Short mmCIF file of C-alpha atoms in Angstrom, two decimals:
data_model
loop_
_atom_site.label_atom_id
_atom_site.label_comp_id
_atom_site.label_asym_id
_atom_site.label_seq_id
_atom_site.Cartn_x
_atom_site.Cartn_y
_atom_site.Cartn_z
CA UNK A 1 -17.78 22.07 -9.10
CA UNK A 2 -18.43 18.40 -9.32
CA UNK A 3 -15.44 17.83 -11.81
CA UNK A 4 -13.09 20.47 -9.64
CA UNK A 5 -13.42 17.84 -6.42
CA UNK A 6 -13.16 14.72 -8.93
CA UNK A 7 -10.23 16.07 -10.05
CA UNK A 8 -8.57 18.08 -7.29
CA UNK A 9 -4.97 17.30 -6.87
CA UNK A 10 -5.42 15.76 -3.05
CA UNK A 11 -7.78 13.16 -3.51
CA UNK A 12 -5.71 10.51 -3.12
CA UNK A 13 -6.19 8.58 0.03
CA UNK A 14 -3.28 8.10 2.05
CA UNK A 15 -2.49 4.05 0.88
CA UNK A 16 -2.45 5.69 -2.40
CA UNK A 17 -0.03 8.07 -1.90
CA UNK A 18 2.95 6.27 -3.69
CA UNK A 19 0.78 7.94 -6.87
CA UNK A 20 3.75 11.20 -7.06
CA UNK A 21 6.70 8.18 -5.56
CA UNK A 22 8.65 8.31 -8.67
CA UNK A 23 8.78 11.41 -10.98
CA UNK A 24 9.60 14.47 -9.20
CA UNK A 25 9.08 14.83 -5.66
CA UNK A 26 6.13 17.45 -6.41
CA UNK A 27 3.94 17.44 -2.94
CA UNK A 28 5.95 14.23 -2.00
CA UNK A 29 9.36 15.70 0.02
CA UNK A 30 11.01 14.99 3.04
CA UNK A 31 11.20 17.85 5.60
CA UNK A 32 13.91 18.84 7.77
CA UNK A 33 13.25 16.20 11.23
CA UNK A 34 10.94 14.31 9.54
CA UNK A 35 11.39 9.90 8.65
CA UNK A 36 13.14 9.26 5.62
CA UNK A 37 16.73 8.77 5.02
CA UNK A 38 17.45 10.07 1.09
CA UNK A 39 18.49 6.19 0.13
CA UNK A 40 16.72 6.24 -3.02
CA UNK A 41 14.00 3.81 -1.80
CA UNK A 42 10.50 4.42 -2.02
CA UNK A 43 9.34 5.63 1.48
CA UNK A 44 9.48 9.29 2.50
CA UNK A 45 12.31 11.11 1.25
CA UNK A 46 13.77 8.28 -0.05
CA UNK A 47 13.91 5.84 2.36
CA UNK A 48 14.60 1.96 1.70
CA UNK A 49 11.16 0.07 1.88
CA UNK A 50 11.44 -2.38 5.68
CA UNK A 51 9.31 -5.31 5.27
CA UNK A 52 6.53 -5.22 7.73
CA UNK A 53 7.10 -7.63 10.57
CA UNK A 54 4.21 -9.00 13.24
CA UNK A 55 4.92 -7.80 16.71
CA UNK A 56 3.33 -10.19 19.51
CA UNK A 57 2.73 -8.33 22.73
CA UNK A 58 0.99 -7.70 25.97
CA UNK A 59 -2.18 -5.90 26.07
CA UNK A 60 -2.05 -2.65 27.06
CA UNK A 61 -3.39 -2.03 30.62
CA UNK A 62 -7.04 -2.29 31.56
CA UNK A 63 -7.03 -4.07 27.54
CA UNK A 64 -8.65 -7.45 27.37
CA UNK A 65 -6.22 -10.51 26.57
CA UNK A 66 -5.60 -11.01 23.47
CA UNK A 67 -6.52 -13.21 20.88
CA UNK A 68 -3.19 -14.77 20.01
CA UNK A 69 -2.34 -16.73 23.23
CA UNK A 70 -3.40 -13.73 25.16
CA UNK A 71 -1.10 -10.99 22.98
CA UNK A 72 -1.83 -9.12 20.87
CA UNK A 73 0.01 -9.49 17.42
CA UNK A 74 -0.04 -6.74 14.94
CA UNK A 75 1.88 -6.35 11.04
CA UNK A 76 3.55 -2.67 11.03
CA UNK A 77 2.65 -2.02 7.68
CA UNK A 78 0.29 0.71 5.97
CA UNK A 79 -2.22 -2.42 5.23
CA UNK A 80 -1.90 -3.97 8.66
CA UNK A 81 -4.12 -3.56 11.63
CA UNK A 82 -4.32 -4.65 14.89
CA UNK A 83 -7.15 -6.31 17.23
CA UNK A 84 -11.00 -4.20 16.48
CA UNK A 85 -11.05 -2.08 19.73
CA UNK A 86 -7.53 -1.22 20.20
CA UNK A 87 -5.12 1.33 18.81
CA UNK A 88 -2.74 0.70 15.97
CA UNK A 89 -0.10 3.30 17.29
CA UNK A 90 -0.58 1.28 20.71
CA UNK A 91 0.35 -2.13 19.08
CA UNK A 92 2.54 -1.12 16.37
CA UNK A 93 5.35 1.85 15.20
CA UNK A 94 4.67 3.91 12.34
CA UNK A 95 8.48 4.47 11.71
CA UNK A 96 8.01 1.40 9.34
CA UNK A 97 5.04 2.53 7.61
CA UNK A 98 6.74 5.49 6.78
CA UNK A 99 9.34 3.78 4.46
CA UNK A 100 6.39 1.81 2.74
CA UNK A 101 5.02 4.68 1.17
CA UNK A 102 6.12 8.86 0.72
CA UNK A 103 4.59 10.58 3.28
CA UNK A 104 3.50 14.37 2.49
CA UNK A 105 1.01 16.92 4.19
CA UNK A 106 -1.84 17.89 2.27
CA UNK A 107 -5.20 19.95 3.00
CA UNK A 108 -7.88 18.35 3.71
CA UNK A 109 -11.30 18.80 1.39
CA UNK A 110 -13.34 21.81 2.22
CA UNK A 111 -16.66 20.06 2.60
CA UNK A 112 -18.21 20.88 6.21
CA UNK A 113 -21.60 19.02 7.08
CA UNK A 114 -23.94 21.89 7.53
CA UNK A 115 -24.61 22.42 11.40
CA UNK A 116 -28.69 21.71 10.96
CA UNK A 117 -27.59 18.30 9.63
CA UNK A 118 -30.34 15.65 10.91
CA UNK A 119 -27.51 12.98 10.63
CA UNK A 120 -25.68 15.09 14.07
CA UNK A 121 -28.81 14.44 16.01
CA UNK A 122 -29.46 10.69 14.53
CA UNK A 123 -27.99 8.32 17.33
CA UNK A 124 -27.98 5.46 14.94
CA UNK A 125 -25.76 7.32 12.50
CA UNK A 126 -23.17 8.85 14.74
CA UNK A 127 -23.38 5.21 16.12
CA UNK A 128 -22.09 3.90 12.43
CA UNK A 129 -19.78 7.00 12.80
CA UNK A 130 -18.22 5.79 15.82
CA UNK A 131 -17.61 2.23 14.04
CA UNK A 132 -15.85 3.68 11.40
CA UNK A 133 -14.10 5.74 13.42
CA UNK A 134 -12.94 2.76 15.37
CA UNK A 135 -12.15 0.16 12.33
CA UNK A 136 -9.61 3.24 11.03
CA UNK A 137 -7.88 3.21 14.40
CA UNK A 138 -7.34 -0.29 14.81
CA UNK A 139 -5.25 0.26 11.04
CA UNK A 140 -1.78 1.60 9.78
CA UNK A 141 -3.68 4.08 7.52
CA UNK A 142 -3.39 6.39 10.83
CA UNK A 143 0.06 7.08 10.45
CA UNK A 144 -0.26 9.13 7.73
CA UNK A 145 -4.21 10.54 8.45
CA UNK A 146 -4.43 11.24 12.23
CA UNK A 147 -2.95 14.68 13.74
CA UNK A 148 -1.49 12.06 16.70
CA UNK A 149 0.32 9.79 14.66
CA UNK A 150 1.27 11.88 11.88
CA UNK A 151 5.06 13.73 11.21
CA UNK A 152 5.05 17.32 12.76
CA UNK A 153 4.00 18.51 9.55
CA UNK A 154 0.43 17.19 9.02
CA UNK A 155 -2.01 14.82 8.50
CA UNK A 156 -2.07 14.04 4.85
CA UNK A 157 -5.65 15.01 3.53
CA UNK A 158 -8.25 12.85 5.40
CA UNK A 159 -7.94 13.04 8.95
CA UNK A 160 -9.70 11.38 12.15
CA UNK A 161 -9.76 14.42 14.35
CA UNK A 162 -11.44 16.67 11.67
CA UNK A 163 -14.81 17.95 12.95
CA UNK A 164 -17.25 17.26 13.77
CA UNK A 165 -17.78 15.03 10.65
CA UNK A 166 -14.47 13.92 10.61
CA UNK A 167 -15.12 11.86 6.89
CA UNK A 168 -15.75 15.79 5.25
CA UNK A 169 -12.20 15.88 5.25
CA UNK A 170 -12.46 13.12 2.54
CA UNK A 171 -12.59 14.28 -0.98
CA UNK A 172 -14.92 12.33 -3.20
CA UNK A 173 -12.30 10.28 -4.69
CA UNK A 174 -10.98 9.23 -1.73
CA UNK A 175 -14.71 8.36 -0.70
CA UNK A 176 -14.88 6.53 -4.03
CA UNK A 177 -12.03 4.27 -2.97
CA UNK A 178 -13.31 3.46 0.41
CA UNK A 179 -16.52 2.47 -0.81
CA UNK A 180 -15.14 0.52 -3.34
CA UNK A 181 -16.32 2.34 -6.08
CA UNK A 182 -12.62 3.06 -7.53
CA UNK A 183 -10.18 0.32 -7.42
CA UNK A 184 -7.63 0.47 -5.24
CA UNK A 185 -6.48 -3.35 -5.75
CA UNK A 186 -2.93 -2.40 -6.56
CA UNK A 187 -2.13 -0.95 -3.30
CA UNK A 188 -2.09 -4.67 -1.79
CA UNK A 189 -3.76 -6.10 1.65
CA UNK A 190 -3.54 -8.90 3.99
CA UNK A 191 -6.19 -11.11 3.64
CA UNK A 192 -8.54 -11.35 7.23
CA UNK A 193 -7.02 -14.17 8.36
CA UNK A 194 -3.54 -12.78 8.79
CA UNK A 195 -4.66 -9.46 9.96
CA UNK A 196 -7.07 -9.60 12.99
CA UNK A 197 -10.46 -10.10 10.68
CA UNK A 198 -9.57 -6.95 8.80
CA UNK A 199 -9.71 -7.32 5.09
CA UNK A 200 -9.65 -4.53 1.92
CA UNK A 201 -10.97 -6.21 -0.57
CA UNK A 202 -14.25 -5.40 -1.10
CA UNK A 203 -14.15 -1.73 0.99
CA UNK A 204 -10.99 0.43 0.46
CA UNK A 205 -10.23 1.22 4.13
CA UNK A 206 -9.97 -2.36 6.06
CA UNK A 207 -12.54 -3.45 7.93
CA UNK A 208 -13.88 -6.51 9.81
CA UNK A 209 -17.50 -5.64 8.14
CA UNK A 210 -16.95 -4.72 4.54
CA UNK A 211 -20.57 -4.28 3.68
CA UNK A 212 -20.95 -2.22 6.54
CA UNK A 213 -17.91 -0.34 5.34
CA UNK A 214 -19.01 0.42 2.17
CA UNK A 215 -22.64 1.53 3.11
CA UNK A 216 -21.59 4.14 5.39
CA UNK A 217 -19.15 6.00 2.66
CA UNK A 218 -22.03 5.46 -0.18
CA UNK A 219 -24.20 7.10 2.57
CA UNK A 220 -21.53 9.79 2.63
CA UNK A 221 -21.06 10.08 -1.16
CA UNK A 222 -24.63 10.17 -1.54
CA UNK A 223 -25.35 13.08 0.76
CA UNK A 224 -23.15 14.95 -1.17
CA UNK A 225 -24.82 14.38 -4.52
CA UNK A 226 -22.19 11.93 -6.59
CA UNK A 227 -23.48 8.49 -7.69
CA UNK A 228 -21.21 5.60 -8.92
CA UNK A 229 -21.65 6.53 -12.34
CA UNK A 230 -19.55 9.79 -11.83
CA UNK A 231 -16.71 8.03 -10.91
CA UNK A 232 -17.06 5.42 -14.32
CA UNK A 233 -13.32 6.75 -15.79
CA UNK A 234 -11.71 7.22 -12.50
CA UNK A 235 -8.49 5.27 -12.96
CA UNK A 236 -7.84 2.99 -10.05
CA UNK A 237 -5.89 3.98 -7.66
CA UNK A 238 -2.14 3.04 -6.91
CA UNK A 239 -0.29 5.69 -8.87
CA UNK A 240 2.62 3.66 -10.62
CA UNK A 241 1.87 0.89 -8.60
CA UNK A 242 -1.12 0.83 -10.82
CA UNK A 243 0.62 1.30 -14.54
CA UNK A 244 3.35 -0.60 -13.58
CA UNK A 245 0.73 -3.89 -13.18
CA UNK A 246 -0.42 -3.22 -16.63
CA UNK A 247 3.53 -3.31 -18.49
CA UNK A 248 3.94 -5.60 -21.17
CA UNK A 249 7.84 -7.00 -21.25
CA UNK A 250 9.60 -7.06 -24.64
CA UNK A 251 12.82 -8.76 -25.22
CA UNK A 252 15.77 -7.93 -23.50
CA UNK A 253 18.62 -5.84 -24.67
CA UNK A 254 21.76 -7.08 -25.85
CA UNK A 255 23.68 -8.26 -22.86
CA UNK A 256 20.55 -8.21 -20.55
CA UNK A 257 18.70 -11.27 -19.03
CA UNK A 258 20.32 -14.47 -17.79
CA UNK A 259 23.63 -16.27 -20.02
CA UNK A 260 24.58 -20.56 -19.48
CA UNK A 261 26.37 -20.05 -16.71
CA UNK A 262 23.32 -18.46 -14.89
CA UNK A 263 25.09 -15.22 -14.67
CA UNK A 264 21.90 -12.27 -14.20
CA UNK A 265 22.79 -8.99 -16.29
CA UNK A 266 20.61 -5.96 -15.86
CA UNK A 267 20.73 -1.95 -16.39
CA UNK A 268 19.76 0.89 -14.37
CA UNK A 269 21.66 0.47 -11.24
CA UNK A 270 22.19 -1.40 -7.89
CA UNK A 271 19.16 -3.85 -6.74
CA UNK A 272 16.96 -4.69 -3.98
CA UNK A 273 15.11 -7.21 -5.45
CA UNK A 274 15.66 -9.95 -8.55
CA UNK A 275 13.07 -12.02 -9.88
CA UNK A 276 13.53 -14.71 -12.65
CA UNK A 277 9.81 -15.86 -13.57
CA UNK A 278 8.15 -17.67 -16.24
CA UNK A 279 7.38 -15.55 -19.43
CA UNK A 280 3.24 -15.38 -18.71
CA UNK A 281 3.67 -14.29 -14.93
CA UNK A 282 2.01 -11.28 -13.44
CA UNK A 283 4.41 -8.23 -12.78
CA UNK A 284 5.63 -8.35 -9.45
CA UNK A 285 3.21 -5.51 -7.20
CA UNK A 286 2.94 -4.59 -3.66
CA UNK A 287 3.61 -6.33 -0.28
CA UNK A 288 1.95 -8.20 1.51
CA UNK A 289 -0.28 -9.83 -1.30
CA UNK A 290 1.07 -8.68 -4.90
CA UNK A 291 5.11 -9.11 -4.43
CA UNK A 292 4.87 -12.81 -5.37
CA UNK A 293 3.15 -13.52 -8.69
CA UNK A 294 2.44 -17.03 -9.61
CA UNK A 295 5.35 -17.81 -12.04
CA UNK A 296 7.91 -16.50 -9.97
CA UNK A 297 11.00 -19.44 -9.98
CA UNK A 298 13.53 -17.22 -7.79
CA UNK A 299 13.48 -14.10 -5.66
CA UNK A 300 16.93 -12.57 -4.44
CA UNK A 301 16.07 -10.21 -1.52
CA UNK A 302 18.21 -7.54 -0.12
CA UNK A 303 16.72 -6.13 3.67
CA UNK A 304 16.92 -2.22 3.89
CA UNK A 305 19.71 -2.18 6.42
CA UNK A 306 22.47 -4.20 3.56
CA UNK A 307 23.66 -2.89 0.15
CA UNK A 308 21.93 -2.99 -3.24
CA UNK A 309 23.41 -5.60 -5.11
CA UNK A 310 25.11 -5.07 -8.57
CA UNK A 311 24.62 -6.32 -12.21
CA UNK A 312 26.41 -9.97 -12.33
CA UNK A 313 25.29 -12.03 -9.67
CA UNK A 314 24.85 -16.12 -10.28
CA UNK A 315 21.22 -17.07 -10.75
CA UNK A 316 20.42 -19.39 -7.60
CA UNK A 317 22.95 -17.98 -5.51
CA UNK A 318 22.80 -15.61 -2.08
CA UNK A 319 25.46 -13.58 -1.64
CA UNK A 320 26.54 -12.27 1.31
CA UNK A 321 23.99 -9.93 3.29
CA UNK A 322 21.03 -11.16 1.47
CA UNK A 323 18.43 -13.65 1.23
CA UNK A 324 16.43 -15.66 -1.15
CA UNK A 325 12.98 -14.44 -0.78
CA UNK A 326 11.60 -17.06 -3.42
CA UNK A 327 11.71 -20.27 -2.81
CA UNK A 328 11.32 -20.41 0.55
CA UNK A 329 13.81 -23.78 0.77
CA UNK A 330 16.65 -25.25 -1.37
CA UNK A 331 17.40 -24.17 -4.68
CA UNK A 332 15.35 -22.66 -7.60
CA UNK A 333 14.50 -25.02 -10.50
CA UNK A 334 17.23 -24.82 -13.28
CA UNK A 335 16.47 -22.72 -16.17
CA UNK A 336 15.92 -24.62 -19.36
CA UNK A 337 17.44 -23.58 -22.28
CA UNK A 338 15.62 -22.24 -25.62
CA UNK A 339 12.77 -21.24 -22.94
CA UNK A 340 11.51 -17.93 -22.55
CA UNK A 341 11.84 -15.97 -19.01
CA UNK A 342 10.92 -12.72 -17.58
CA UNK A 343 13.45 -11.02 -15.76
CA UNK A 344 12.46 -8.48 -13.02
CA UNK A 345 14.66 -5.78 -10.90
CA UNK A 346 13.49 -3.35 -8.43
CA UNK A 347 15.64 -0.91 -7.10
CA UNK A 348 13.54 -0.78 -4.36
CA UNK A 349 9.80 -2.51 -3.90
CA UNK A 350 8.35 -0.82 -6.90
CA UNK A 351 11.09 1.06 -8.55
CA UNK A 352 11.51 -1.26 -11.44
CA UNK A 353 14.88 -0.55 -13.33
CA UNK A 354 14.77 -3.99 -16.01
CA UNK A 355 11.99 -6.19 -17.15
CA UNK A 356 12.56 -7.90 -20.28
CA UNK A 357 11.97 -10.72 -21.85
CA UNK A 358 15.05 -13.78 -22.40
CA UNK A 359 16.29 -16.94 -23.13
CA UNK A 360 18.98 -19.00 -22.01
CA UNK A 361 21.67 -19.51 -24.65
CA UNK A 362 22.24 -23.65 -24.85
#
């Protein structure tokens, strides 16, 4: 039984759901109303990734002021949250979130606390329960896990109005994650400072008190009879966002990579996003934290509303409808000749189409 729940085919949580993004649509499908646009992107049903942008506004009514000059500022992204105490869906649209990552509805876990539970009657537990219940509203993750914020379709697994524990709904891998006992590193985060004293990088849902965080879900793994040791081979989470971190670049094909007169040759279609970075950089990973590897010398961005660009464009150069996204001013430093590069091209943020190794012919 223990291996059927590690195992089970919904334990992803719902900032891991870009795991089925990429090779058939399985589970992960648009339906009929629902966000998504078909555009080949990686959102739900195929919808172009929007970059999450920090909204600044008024707090809602009978709401304290808040802490930014009296608004309250919130990112709309799957990692962002706003102000402990207030609503995400209050301060923030979900429409965004929805392009970020494929949406789908899933069943949540079976598990029911049993009613004679001590923990129902234990004021300083349901106290922790409230907390927790609270950190997860103030945080994107309800788009996809609440029955109010959710498409018409579902909550995806986990949900916050499951009773009366709502956390049963979790299966133990998604526990795993948000106590930190799985990785879930790939999926990316803001770091506290930018996100209202939220952070995800010790606990796997964000919170403004990590250790507190992660000793209520080992409580909940615990009473449930799993130990970190059962989860030892779990492969962290992310999906592709997870294997693609872990590609090793050979050289480019013939015709591939960048040529003297900085002209950028790729395969696999139109592009979103170009990188040029040194040979030894990271591979580029999720927004907000992992898009930007140290070694990256130039980024050419294309925003979801504008056209893919095609193979050919000049190295250094923004064409029309698009921006550089890397460096932030003047031009990228010139490629030297002889020296080896790493050339990077998403169709859309992680849909990688090349990534291969060159050199610029003298």
């Amino acid at each position: 039984m223990k291996q059927e729940l590690l195992h089970s085919p919904h334990v992803m949580l719902g900032a891991a759901l870009l795991v089925s993004a990429f090779g058939g649509l399985g589970a992960c499908r648009e339906t009929e109303g629902e966000p998504g646009g078909g555009a080949g992107g990686v959102g739900t049903g195929g919808a172009v990734f929007q970059w999450p942008e920090q909204a600044c506004v008024d707090p809602m009514a009978g709401e304290p002021a808040g802490q930014s000059d009296g608004k309250v500022c919130t990112f709309g992204a799957i990692s962002g949250c706003t102000e402990p105490g207030r609503l995400f869906t209050d301060y923030a649209s979900c429409e965004p979130v929805f392009t970020q990552r494929p949406y789908w509805p899933a069943p949540p876990s079976e598990y029911r606390t049993p009613s004679d539970d001590p923990r129902l009657s234990d004021p300083q537990w349901l106290g922790e329960l409230a907390w927790v219940t609270e950190q997860t509203e103030a945080c994107g993750c309800v788009c996809c896990h609440s029955e109010d914020a959710a498409p018409a379709a579902g909550p995806s697994n986990w949900y916050i109005e499951a009773g009366p524990v709502w956390t049963d709904s979790f299966y133990p891998a998604g526990l795993a994650l948000v106590a930190g006992w799985v990785s879930s590193d790939a999926l990316g985060a803001y770091p506290a400072d930018q996100n209202n004293g939220f952070s995800r990088d010790v606990a796997g849902l964000p919170t403004t008190d990590p250790a507190r965080m992660v000793a209520f879900f080992e409580g909940e793994l615990r009473r449930r009879g799993f130990t970190k040791e059962d989860f030892a081979d779990q492969t962290p989470f992310g999906g592709p966002l997870y294997q693609q971190s872990l590609y090793a670049p050979s050289a480019c094909a013939a015709g591939e990579g960048v040529d003297a007169a900085g002209k950028i040759t790729w395969t696999g279609g139109d592009a979103r996003y170009v990188y040029v970075l040194s040979a030894d950089a990271e591979n580029p990973g999720a927004p907000p934290n992992l898009d930007l590897p140290e070694g990256t010398i130039w980024r050419l961005d294309v925003p979801s509303s504008g056209e893919p660009v095609k193979s050919g464009i000049t190295y250094g150069e923004v064409p029309p409808d698009t921006k550089q996204g890397y460096p932030a001013d003047g031009s990228p430093e010139e490629l030297v000749p002889g020296t080896r590069y790493y050339l990077y091209v998403w169709a859309d943020v992680a849909i990688p189409i090349t990534r291969c190794l060159f050199e610029v012919s003298p």
